[in-house]
Amino acid sequence: MFRIAGAGSVTAARLSAACCRAVTSKQFQVHGASLHVLSSETSRKTRNGPAHRTPPSWQSVRAMASAGESQSKINYLFYGLAVLFGGGGIVYWWSRKYMRETSKDGSTSKKAAAPAAAASKEATEPVAETPVTATTKSEAPPAQPAAAEAPAEAAPDAESKKLLDATPQSYPDYEVMPEIPGHAKYLLIGGGTASFAAFRAIRASDAKAQVLVVTEEEELPYMRPPLSKELWYSDEPKLVEKMKFKQWNGKERSVYYNPPSFYVEPKELAYQENGGVAVVKGRKVMKLDPQKQVAVLDNGWEIFYDKVLIATGGRPRNIPVFERASQEVKDRVTLFRGIKDFKRLDEVSKNASSIVVVGGGFLGSELTCALGKRSRDSSLKVIQMFPEAGNMGKVLPEYLSQWTTAKVRGEGATVKPETFVKRARYSDGKVILKLNTGEEISTDHVVVAVGLEPNTELAKESGLEVDDTYGGFRVNAELEARSDIWVAGDASSFYDIKLGRRRVEHHDHAVVSGRLAGENMTGAKKPYWHQSMFWSDLGPDVGYEAIGIVDSSLPTVAVFAKATEKDTPRAVVEETGESLRSVTETEAEATLPAKEGVRETKVFDLANYPFALFPHPESATDEAPAPDVEAAAKLVAEVEAENRVAPTPKEDYGKGVIFYLRDDVIVGVVLWNLFNRMPIARKIIKEGKQHQDLAEVAKLFDLHADED
């Protein structure tokens, strides 16, 4: 059966259908196959034709028409009009029933004609020159006296033979199917972690679900954390070329969530009886029409959907000084985000003499440590700069930020706090950076890691609301932006039932929100209640995990203890075999009872100490005194002594827990080199209670569990 769906406007499709109805009562009879013309509305569920405005071969249609009589020729004429006015029709090839009547040599047996030898049920020789009609078996014309007397059919041309060569085993003929389906029950926009979590949840609820993923990247869904962590620590270049890495425990793993064999070819998705997941790579969804439930791609192709998820993530934020720079400078700047950026920076780092990392947050600090480690075995010089007083200064308390800065320096990098770029120019193959301190730095390459801008380009064209405060698509507690439209991951501004409206840019949130959106797309109607966590590793020996609102401007209360060999990222991966700690923390037990005899631990509250000791960077003025680092170290040493910890220089802040308070309620927790305790922190935040004695709360984390 041929099906033609209008690829242009609804009006054009209806005009095409009108032409067909006028002559053939909604059907063409062309060389034994029926053609149905469908309007845009009726073809929504079944449209799967070649690319828009690419009609089938006229030679093929003409060949089919020439094989019939005058009615077939008239049908051919009106078929052409339908295709023309439809803006390039969409044609489905031969129906299964007709295919079964197609012989291997390309000739067609006329079912309406009786076989030459009525006694032989195995006869397959066609009766030539018998017009094709819609007669029943009882109306079939009598057999010819002898098949040999019938004139032979003319040999089909090349294109006609290609159509006639199809066999039941090859139906449908995927070679002539469109590369992109015209309909998807579940359409996922974006190929990152949120989409991966969503299609897993969809398939878990709907075992035969057909899921279509459209991504701008030329990659299958993959995880991003290793791009700034483990991949840089591999000693096997061939392994890295395949985008594989060794976890901290030495076990090999791929950054891709699934091998290519897991996915279905997009053109075959509609014919998978048991469902599947297909990925359209290198395409961007430009617009959604919520009323017609259609997504428009950058090539003009339209995909009708039943449910759609927006998981477009974010794009790396740039800074004005590089946006205004010359093209020569821009060509030497990497906005680090995906696989393509990793491959580029990996190659640059092997040949460059110097690299500057702009940004002191999670990504910037991780990349600086990774590049610093690589610089030990080469002449590469790595420089990191940021406007805060220390690494991750927007998240960690000042004293811990200073300690982290020392750790990054220990990895072989030069760190310049309270520094930013004022101008950038190109000279003699180098990028010359003029700093706020008056210093000029010459470098081969610059990496900008200063956060993300959520991808919300769809909002304006699709009538979706963007959050003016947090950015991202504004969604309700069920992550729904509009009817049948969900948003997950970095691009969602969601309502947290405990902490209010938020937007989170971390791996675990992408997993949790993607999974929830997928469940809700299949009818679960669950609110977002899970507190997602995030983590950062400064190499295999220092790492932390955090949950809730962790903002260094909030009052903090911290408790530290002596670390053991088990208190490192390497140790936790060796124990669990899993490098994605959001997975290990999710699987951890809900409670970890404290052991008997746990020593009493005192806490210290930085808010009780003079502002001059730990000034917040944003509140400091030119007249304000600089942080007294020596006094801070002395104070911390005294507190640790009270906690019966005898730290050495390598064990400062070995492991501990930091509470972030808002109105005396714990709204955030950082676990420093402390693992498998996240369920406890999650439970504390979920309770949302005021705690009179945080020392008692700290005991829940059993800081001294692994000490001798």
XYZ file of C-alpha atoms in Angstrom:
708
model
C 0.000 0.000 0.000
C 1.227 3.477 -0.826
C 0.486 6.222 1.671
C 0.990 9.841 0.811
C 1.047 12.373 3.657
C 1.200 16.061 2.897
C 4.614 17.451 3.820
C 3.544 21.029 3.431
C 0.584 22.793 4.964
C -2.668 21.252 6.134
C -4.419 23.024 3.262
C -2.105 21.412 0.744
C -2.706 18.009 2.273
C -6.472 18.464 2.113
C -6.239 19.609 -1.507
C -4.279 16.458 -2.301
C -6.930 14.325 -0.655
C -9.663 16.161 -2.545
C -7.993 15.377 -5.859
C -7.866 11.720 -4.939
C -11.471 11.564 -3.777
C -12.703 13.204 -6.946
C -11.341 10.506 -9.199
C -10.776 7.357 -7.192
C -12.958 7.664 -4.075
C -9.957 8.010 -1.743
C -8.014 5.239 -3.513
C -5.759 4.847 -6.490
C -5.371 1.467 -8.163
C -1.889 1.614 -9.612
C -0.397 -1.611 -10.949
C -2.000 -3.714 -8.252
C -1.159 -1.511 -5.287
C -3.467 0.903 -3.493
C -2.403 4.434 -2.632
C -4.019 6.299 0.256
C -3.671 10.053 0.566
C -3.687 11.182 4.179
C -4.097 14.647 5.583
C -1.653 15.979 8.182
C -4.081 15.096 10.973
C -4.780 11.510 9.934
C -1.159 10.743 9.101
C 0.159 11.838 12.483
C 0.456 8.323 13.841
C 1.764 6.579 10.739
C 3.835 9.060 8.771
C 7.245 7.672 7.906
C 8.264 8.939 4.495
C 11.523 10.203 2.989
C 12.865 13.634 3.844
C 10.515 16.582 3.457
C 9.915 17.855 -0.014
C 11.610 14.801 -1.549
C 8.873 13.017 -3.552
C 9.358 9.463 -4.832
C 10.949 8.895 -8.194
C 8.704 10.006 -11.070
C 10.259 7.309 -13.238
C 9.127 4.649 -10.788
C 5.585 5.977 -10.686
C 5.474 6.343 -14.464
C 6.698 2.787 -14.898
C 3.925 1.506 -12.662
C 1.301 3.550 -14.467
C 2.487 2.432 -17.907
C 1.972 -1.201 -16.890
C -1.744 -0.611 -16.396
C -4.544 0.611 -18.586
C -6.097 4.068 -18.972
C -7.436 4.171 -15.384
C -3.943 3.616 -14.005
C -2.629 6.450 -16.180
C -5.338 8.775 -14.887
C -4.466 7.725 -11.350
C -0.826 8.473 -12.097
C -1.757 11.985 -13.239
C -3.735 12.762 -10.104
C -1.085 11.129 -7.974
C 1.365 13.618 -9.436
C -0.973 16.493 -8.605
C -1.300 15.195 -5.050
C 2.456 15.083 -4.636
C 2.878 18.507 -6.206
C 0.254 20.270 -4.100
C 1.294 18.330 -0.996
C 4.713 19.978 -1.087
C 6.424 16.658 -1.732
C 4.396 13.652 -0.638
C 5.392 10.814 1.615
C 5.024 7.394 0.025
C 4.923 4.029 1.691
C 6.114 1.188 -0.533
C 4.342 -2.010 -1.425
C 1.968 -3.605 1.058
C 2.853 -7.011 2.509
C -0.019 -8.641 0.663
C 1.148 -7.317 -2.680
C 4.776 -8.187 -1.932
C 3.903 -11.832 -1.451
C 2.709 -11.844 -5.024
C 6.013 -10.494 -6.321
C 8.305 -13.067 -7.876
C 12.086 -13.090 -7.551
C 12.664 -12.066 -11.180
C 10.670 -8.873 -10.718
C 7.528 -9.936 -12.639
C 4.161 -9.571 -10.910
C 1.536 -12.283 -10.647
C -1.996 -10.987 -11.126
C -4.077 -12.327 -8.285
C -7.250 -11.596 -10.195
C -6.164 -13.937 -12.998
C -6.413 -17.729 -12.769
C -3.204 -19.753 -13.110
C -2.456 -21.465 -16.426
C -2.760 -24.948 -14.950
C -5.737 -25.001 -12.572
C -4.851 -28.432 -11.194
C -1.416 -27.321 -9.958
C -1.471 -25.295 -6.747
C 2.228 -24.571 -7.091
C 1.948 -22.756 -10.406
C 3.562 -19.339 -10.250
C 3.718 -18.250 -13.891
C 1.747 -15.007 -14.279
C -0.937 -14.524 -16.872
C 0.092 -11.610 -19.032
C -2.052 -8.819 -20.364
C -4.736 -9.312 -17.704
C -6.068 -5.979 -16.483
C -5.877 -5.380 -12.727
C -9.332 -4.973 -11.198
C -10.937 -5.255 -7.822
C -12.887 -8.450 -8.731
C -13.456 -11.300 -6.335
C -12.325 -14.900 -6.900
C -15.715 -15.864 -8.313
C -15.499 -13.058 -10.830
C -12.001 -13.967 -11.945
C -11.678 -14.405 -15.734
C -11.110 -17.924 -17.096
C -7.602 -19.177 -17.597
C -5.980 -18.724 -20.984
C -5.721 -21.837 -23.140
C -1.960 -21.862 -22.959
C 0.401 -19.615 -21.126
C 2.899 -19.803 -23.947
C 0.481 -18.001 -26.265
C 0.355 -14.932 -24.030
C 2.736 -12.172 -25.009
C 5.591 -11.600 -22.510
C 5.651 -8.490 -20.372
C 8.183 -5.836 -21.204
C 11.260 -5.921 -18.954
C 10.959 -3.283 -16.215
C 13.408 -0.437 -16.110
C 16.017 -0.239 -13.340
C 13.937 1.790 -10.905
C 10.814 -0.281 -11.429
C 12.818 -3.461 -10.908
C 14.166 -2.098 -7.631
C 10.607 -1.719 -6.396
C 9.525 -5.100 -7.720
C 12.551 -6.963 -6.354
C 11.259 -6.680 -2.779
C 10.426 -9.929 -1.007
C 8.360 -10.720 2.097
C 11.574 -11.211 4.074
C 12.756 -7.653 3.321
C 9.482 -5.888 4.127
C 9.494 -3.084 5.005
C 12.223 -1.921 2.637
C 14.329 0.194 5.006
C 16.463 1.455 2.148
C 13.628 3.620 0.922
C 12.294 4.587 4.344
C 13.019 8.057 5.744
C 16.066 8.522 7.937
C 13.930 10.244 10.589
C 10.494 8.927 11.624
C 7.496 11.180 11.228
C 5.945 10.148 14.527
C 7.196 9.186 17.973
C 5.099 8.168 20.932
C 7.911 9.367 23.201
C 10.152 12.108 21.836
C 13.221 13.110 23.874
C 15.032 16.309 22.910
C 18.668 16.092 23.959
C 21.026 13.139 24.216
C 22.532 13.594 27.682
C 22.133 11.914 31.039
C 18.585 13.198 31.626
C 17.391 11.638 28.368
C 19.196 8.401 29.175
C 17.506 8.212 32.586
C 14.163 9.086 31.018
C 14.150 6.392 28.336
C 15.207 3.803 30.893
C 12.247 4.793 33.065
C 9.880 4.822 30.081
C 10.958 1.374 28.967
C 10.633 0.086 32.538
C 6.995 1.236 32.650
C 6.133 0.567 29.007
C 8.100 -2.495 27.889
C 7.212 -2.021 24.215
C 7.707 1.726 24.129
C 9.216 3.228 20.998
C 11.429 6.138 22.089
C 13.061 8.608 19.720
C 15.977 10.767 20.924
C 17.074 13.824 18.930
C 20.445 15.318 19.831
C 22.631 18.054 18.375
C 25.775 16.113 19.152
C 27.191 13.453 16.870
C 27.378 11.086 19.829
C 25.209 8.480 21.488
C 24.164 9.261 25.092
C 27.212 9.438 27.358
C 28.246 10.514 30.868
C 30.100 13.803 31.339
C 31.857 13.448 34.746
C 34.793 11.346 33.428
C 35.602 14.068 30.875
C 37.128 16.187 33.644
C 38.200 13.351 35.936
C 39.308 9.791 35.129
C 39.975 10.205 31.404
C 42.890 12.533 32.179
C 44.561 10.040 34.495
C 44.783 7.170 32.025
C 48.206 5.982 30.908
C 46.815 4.206 27.848
C 46.207 6.631 24.937
C 44.518 3.972 22.800
C 41.982 3.432 25.553
C 41.209 7.143 25.684
C 40.813 7.290 21.901
C 37.937 4.843 22.273
C 36.483 7.080 25.012
C 37.187 4.471 27.645
C 38.748 5.151 31.008
C 39.968 3.355 34.067
C 38.048 4.037 37.234
C 40.009 4.854 40.369
C 39.988 1.110 41.110
C 41.551 0.288 37.718
C 38.422 -1.169 36.126
C 37.817 -0.182 32.512
C 34.632 1.570 31.553
C 33.222 3.485 28.581
C 31.811 6.992 28.802
C 28.888 5.782 26.675
C 25.945 4.441 28.637
C 25.131 1.744 26.091
C 26.953 0.206 23.112
C 25.706 1.073 19.606
C 24.057 -2.348 19.354
C 21.596 -1.317 22.077
C 19.959 1.279 19.840
C 17.626 0.844 16.900
C 18.099 2.638 13.593
C 15.633 5.558 13.513
C 14.064 4.383 10.242
C 13.371 0.966 11.784
C 11.911 2.206 15.076
C 8.260 2.173 13.987
C 8.512 -1.530 13.032
C 9.979 -2.817 16.305
C 7.208 -4.914 17.823
C 9.024 -5.004 21.161
C 9.873 -1.321 21.060
C 13.299 0.211 21.350
C 15.300 3.420 21.516
C 16.553 5.259 18.428
C 18.887 8.252 18.359
C 18.882 10.920 15.644
C 22.315 12.564 15.851
C 23.394 15.970 14.594
C 19.894 17.468 14.494
C 18.350 20.281 16.503
C 14.698 20.776 17.406
C 13.882 24.378 16.560
C 10.249 24.594 17.620
C 7.441 22.756 19.363
C 3.780 23.230 18.537
C 2.031 22.115 21.756
C -1.431 22.202 20.175
C -0.626 20.095 17.120
C 1.974 18.127 19.104
C 4.653 18.477 16.488
C 8.392 19.190 16.716
C 10.162 20.965 13.852
C 13.826 20.155 13.204
C 16.512 22.409 11.784
C 16.148 20.745 8.361
C 12.397 21.445 8.238
C 11.391 17.886 9.085
C 8.390 17.512 11.381
C 7.948 14.839 14.032
C 4.539 14.338 15.574
C 4.691 13.188 19.175
C 2.411 11.977 21.950
C 4.733 12.908 24.843
C 7.880 15.012 24.677
C 10.755 15.637 27.086
C 13.011 18.675 26.825
C 16.441 17.717 28.160
C 18.574 20.213 26.283
C 20.963 20.793 29.185
C 23.138 23.862 29.018
C 25.875 25.431 26.963
C 29.155 26.607 28.513
C 29.010 30.207 29.645
C 31.564 32.516 28.057
C 32.873 35.797 29.439
C 32.676 39.132 27.579
C 36.421 39.593 27.208
C 36.630 36.496 24.990
C 33.336 37.142 23.234
C 34.721 40.491 22.054
C 38.159 39.131 21.168
C 39.509 38.607 17.661
C 38.905 35.388 15.782
C 42.525 34.345 16.355
C 41.880 34.452 20.098
C 38.537 32.666 19.828
C 40.212 29.866 17.870
C 42.441 29.262 20.905
C 39.680 29.229 23.514
C 37.810 26.091 24.612
C 34.440 26.299 26.343
C 34.622 22.884 27.948
C 31.473 20.767 27.952
C 31.387 17.577 25.873
C 33.379 14.859 24.146
C 34.413 17.126 21.315
C 35.860 19.627 23.802
C 37.709 16.890 25.675
C 39.298 15.569 22.492
C 40.382 19.043 21.490
C 41.893 19.922 24.860
C 43.543 16.513 25.129
C 45.320 17.117 21.828
C 46.243 20.701 22.724
C 47.728 19.664 26.065
C 50.104 17.258 24.320
C 51.669 20.014 22.216
C 51.164 23.296 24.075
C 53.734 24.877 26.361
C 51.115 26.627 28.515
C 47.371 26.487 29.196
C 45.308 28.935 31.247
C 42.156 27.729 33.003
C 39.668 30.507 33.782
C 37.286 29.470 36.550
C 37.641 28.199 40.111
C 34.487 26.103 40.431
C 34.016 22.353 40.163
C 34.933 21.973 36.504
C 37.763 24.506 36.512
C 39.400 22.982 39.582
C 39.046 19.423 38.287
C 40.562 20.324 34.912
C 43.384 22.235 36.579
C 44.288 19.218 38.725
C 44.094 16.921 35.700
C 46.245 19.153 33.502
C 48.614 19.771 36.403
C 49.138 16.044 36.766
C 49.921 15.801 33.050
C 52.380 18.693 33.316
C 54.582 16.688 35.691
C 55.785 14.551 32.797
C 56.095 17.356 30.263
C 57.065 20.988 29.868
C 53.422 22.074 30.021
C 52.691 24.980 32.364
C 49.179 25.171 33.821
C 47.770 28.405 35.281
C 44.371 28.748 36.952
C 42.739 32.082 37.766
C 39.423 33.139 39.270
C 37.948 36.165 41.084
C 37.157 34.327 44.337
C 39.570 34.076 47.263
C 40.054 30.329 46.780
C 39.049 27.319 44.742
C 35.316 26.618 44.884
C 34.975 29.760 46.959
C 31.272 30.091 46.124
C 30.550 26.710 47.702
C 33.071 25.935 50.416
C 33.679 27.928 53.601
C 36.647 30.247 53.296
C 39.072 28.156 55.343
C 38.266 24.988 53.382
C 38.480 26.858 50.089
C 41.988 27.982 51.045
C 42.971 24.410 51.858
C 41.597 23.249 48.496
C 43.647 25.902 46.714
C 46.766 24.536 48.352
C 45.777 21.068 47.199
C 45.413 22.227 43.576
C 48.807 23.908 43.739
C 50.222 20.655 44.999
C 49.057 19.010 41.767
C 51.537 21.138 39.816
C 49.442 24.142 38.779
C 49.954 27.836 39.378
C 46.819 29.244 41.041
C 45.969 32.959 40.945
C 43.005 33.775 43.219
C 41.227 37.148 43.064
C 42.358 37.486 39.464
C 40.416 37.991 36.249
C 41.133 38.801 32.611
C 40.573 42.389 31.484
C 41.729 42.098 27.861
C 42.770 39.361 25.438
C 44.706 39.797 22.212
C 46.622 37.669 19.743
C 50.324 38.076 18.992
C 52.848 35.777 17.291
C 50.837 32.621 17.763
C 50.088 33.335 21.429
C 47.114 34.670 23.388
C 48.157 37.630 25.523
C 46.001 38.092 28.637
C 46.005 41.383 30.508
C 44.964 40.771 34.126
C 43.333 43.038 36.690
C 46.593 42.957 38.627
C 48.407 44.624 35.707
C 50.262 41.431 34.834
C 50.333 40.068 31.278
C 50.387 36.335 30.588
C 51.283 34.730 27.270
C 49.686 31.341 26.660
C 48.958 28.874 23.885
C 45.416 28.058 24.905
C 42.652 29.178 27.259
C 39.982 26.978 28.860
C 36.875 28.793 30.099
C 34.982 26.912 32.832
C 32.650 29.420 34.482
C 29.325 27.593 34.536
C 26.434 26.955 32.183
C 23.681 28.841 30.434
C 20.563 26.647 30.210
C 19.489 25.925 26.644
C 16.066 27.552 26.451
C 15.991 28.554 22.787
C 12.859 26.454 22.301
C 10.902 28.554 24.783
C 10.233 31.630 22.658
C 9.089 29.752 19.558
C 7.127 27.182 21.542
C 5.266 29.374 24.024
C 7.051 27.979 27.092
C 7.872 29.970 30.224
C 11.469 30.727 31.246
C 12.358 31.450 34.871
C 13.674 35.012 35.132
C 15.482 34.325 38.402
C 17.058 30.912 37.980
C 16.971 30.467 34.222
C 15.695 27.322 32.568
C 12.186 26.220 31.635
C 9.770 26.813 34.461
C 8.026 23.553 35.403
C 5.750 22.336 38.190
C 6.582 19.761 40.849
C 5.899 16.982 38.314
C 8.447 18.591 35.940
C 5.728 19.441 33.412
C 5.958 22.740 31.518
C 2.701 22.291 29.599
C 0.379 19.436 28.849
C 2.437 16.493 27.498
C 5.678 18.514 27.709
C 8.220 17.736 30.445
C 11.636 19.247 31.210
C 14.497 17.571 33.086
C 18.162 18.129 33.863
C 20.113 21.384 33.761
C 17.410 23.157 31.739
C 14.607 22.752 34.289
C 13.637 25.313 36.904
C 11.656 23.049 39.182
C 9.734 23.425 42.398
C 11.475 21.617 45.247
C 8.786 20.753 47.799
C 11.293 21.327 50.628
C 13.640 24.058 49.412
C 11.451 25.999 46.983
C 12.176 26.763 43.335
C 15.631 25.742 42.164
C 17.750 24.885 39.157
C 20.593 22.374 39.532
C 23.468 21.663 37.141
C 24.811 18.303 38.258
C 24.899 14.690 37.123
C 22.754 13.221 39.869
C 20.018 15.791 39.310
C 19.983 14.863 35.626
C 19.563 11.213 36.607
C 16.865 11.832 39.202
C 14.848 14.396 37.239
C 15.172 12.434 33.991
C 13.920 9.293 35.682
C 11.006 11.142 37.271
C 10.058 12.803 33.990
C 10.144 9.430 32.220
C 7.889 7.908 34.857
C 5.467 10.813 34.625
C 5.399 10.560 30.834
C 3.950 7.076 31.318
C 1.324 8.334 33.774
C 2.997 8.157 37.212
C 2.181 11.782 38.239
C 4.920 11.870 40.893
C 6.204 15.126 42.423
C 9.892 15.942 42.653
C 10.855 15.046 46.207
C 14.290 13.454 45.933
C 17.186 15.671 47.002
C 19.840 15.177 44.338
C 23.502 15.244 45.277
C 26.659 16.252 43.438
C 30.301 15.407 43.839
C 33.741 16.580 42.784
C 37.106 14.811 42.837
C 40.428 16.626 42.870
C 42.176 13.484 41.739
C 41.904 10.037 43.337
C 42.774 11.163 46.880
C 40.501 14.127 47.651
C 36.801 14.356 46.962
C 33.601 15.656 48.403
C 29.879 15.172 48.017
C 27.176 17.747 48.597
C 23.425 18.020 48.762
C 20.879 20.799 49.075
C 21.775 24.499 49.014
C 25.530 24.820 49.497
C 26.394 28.502 49.299
C 29.422 29.918 51.083
C 27.461 33.080 51.931
C 25.288 31.022 54.303
C 26.315 30.381 57.924
C 28.148 27.074 58.237
C 28.930 24.682 61.051
C 31.622 22.071 60.434
C 32.953 18.972 62.137
C 36.212 17.311 61.074
C 38.021 14.148 62.058
C 41.215 12.320 61.188
C 41.095 10.605 57.808
C 42.087 7.003 57.153
C 43.163 5.182 54.014
C 39.529 4.355 53.344
C 38.535 8.022 53.147
C 39.420 8.754 49.507
C 37.596 8.597 46.164
C 39.928 5.776 45.133
C 38.924 3.710 48.171
C 35.181 4.140 47.648
C 35.463 3.054 43.996
C 37.546 0.058 44.993
C 34.889 -0.895 47.513
C 31.823 -0.370 45.312
C 33.233 -0.851 41.816
C 31.293 2.258 40.714
C 32.861 5.588 39.747
C 29.546 7.459 39.537
C 29.051 8.104 43.211
C 25.499 9.271 42.678
C 24.814 5.587 41.984
C 26.617 4.302 45.072
C 24.967 6.907 47.305
C 21.509 6.090 45.965
C 22.083 2.437 46.729
C 23.456 3.148 50.216
C 21.376 2.190 53.221
C 18.864 4.755 54.386
C 20.410 4.922 57.839
C 23.827 4.183 59.219
C 23.531 3.594 62.980
C 26.323 5.036 65.090
C 28.546 2.584 66.852
C 28.671 2.340 70.591
C 31.432 4.259 72.254
C 31.783 6.921 69.562
C 33.785 9.702 71.100
C 32.126 13.046 71.632
C 32.985 15.572 68.945
C 32.801 19.311 69.368
C 31.806 21.669 66.574
C 32.834 25.171 65.698
C 30.671 27.806 64.087
C 32.538 30.232 61.824
C 29.749 32.783 62.197
C 30.847 33.317 65.799
C 34.321 34.509 64.816
C 35.356 38.024 63.710
C 34.512 38.972 60.146
C 38.121 40.062 59.514
C 39.223 36.471 59.998
C 36.982 34.940 57.356
C 35.568 37.753 55.185
C 33.274 36.771 52.365
C 34.781 37.753 48.967
C 31.627 39.527 47.782
C 31.423 41.590 50.978
C 35.065 42.648 51.108
C 36.066 46.216 50.301
C 39.359 47.870 49.511
C 39.559 49.033 53.125
C 38.658 45.638 54.618
C 41.624 43.663 55.981
C 42.850 40.649 54.099
C 42.058 37.217 55.495
C 44.427 36.237 58.275
C 45.302 32.785 57.012
C 47.782 32.089 59.787
C 45.241 32.966 62.450
C 42.684 30.798 60.722
C 45.053 27.849 60.652
C 45.850 28.333 64.333
C 42.162 28.478 65.203
C 41.400 25.324 63.250
C 44.323 23.533 64.899
C 42.929 24.457 68.312
C 39.490 23.185 67.418
C 40.900 19.958 66.014
C 42.908 19.507 69.204
C 39.679 19.841 71.165
C 38.200 17.192 68.916
C 41.020 14.900 69.945
C 42.498 14.900 66.440
C 46.233 15.366 66.000
C 46.511 16.532 62.386
C 49.667 16.575 60.359
C 50.068 18.950 57.379
C 48.738 16.195 55.097
C 45.721 15.531 57.287
C 44.270 19.026 57.644
C 40.534 18.576 57.080
C 41.070 14.874 56.440
C 37.337 14.160 56.498
C 34.283 15.879 57.873
C 30.783 17.247 57.457
C 29.777 20.877 56.863
C 26.223 22.028 57.586
C 24.758 25.044 55.732
C 22.059 26.885 57.659
C 19.186 29.162 56.707
C 17.068 30.459 59.580
C 18.785 27.853 61.783
C 17.535 25.046 59.558
C 19.986 22.774 57.732
C 19.470 23.350 54.012
C 22.751 21.952 52.696
C 25.429 19.430 53.628
C 28.951 18.845 52.308
C 30.630 15.536 53.094
C 34.384 16.013 52.810
C 36.180 12.730 52.025
C 33.232 11.056 53.703
C 31.330 8.540 51.606
C 28.208 6.364 51.768
C 26.558 8.817 54.161
C 24.411 10.747 51.692
C 21.096 9.101 52.714
C 21.605 10.551 56.194
C 22.166 14.053 54.838
C 19.159 13.674 52.554
C 16.961 12.674 55.457
C 18.114 15.626 57.591
C 17.274 18.125 54.847
C 13.941 16.443 54.156
C 12.948 16.832 57.814
C 13.592 20.585 57.643
C 13.838 20.967 61.423
C 15.855 23.310 63.618
C 18.554 21.545 65.590
C 19.678 22.961 68.923
C 22.806 20.820 69.095
C 24.517 20.129 65.796
C 27.103 18.015 67.604
C 24.401 15.427 68.066
C 23.481 15.662 64.391
C 27.131 15.170 63.429
C 27.215 11.908 65.370
C 24.793 10.443 62.828
C 27.603 10.487 60.256
C 29.884 8.382 62.465
C 33.060 10.227 61.528
C 35.281 7.932 63.584
C 33.882 4.665 62.267
C 37.068 3.595 60.457
C 39.622 4.790 62.982
C 41.744 2.296 64.870
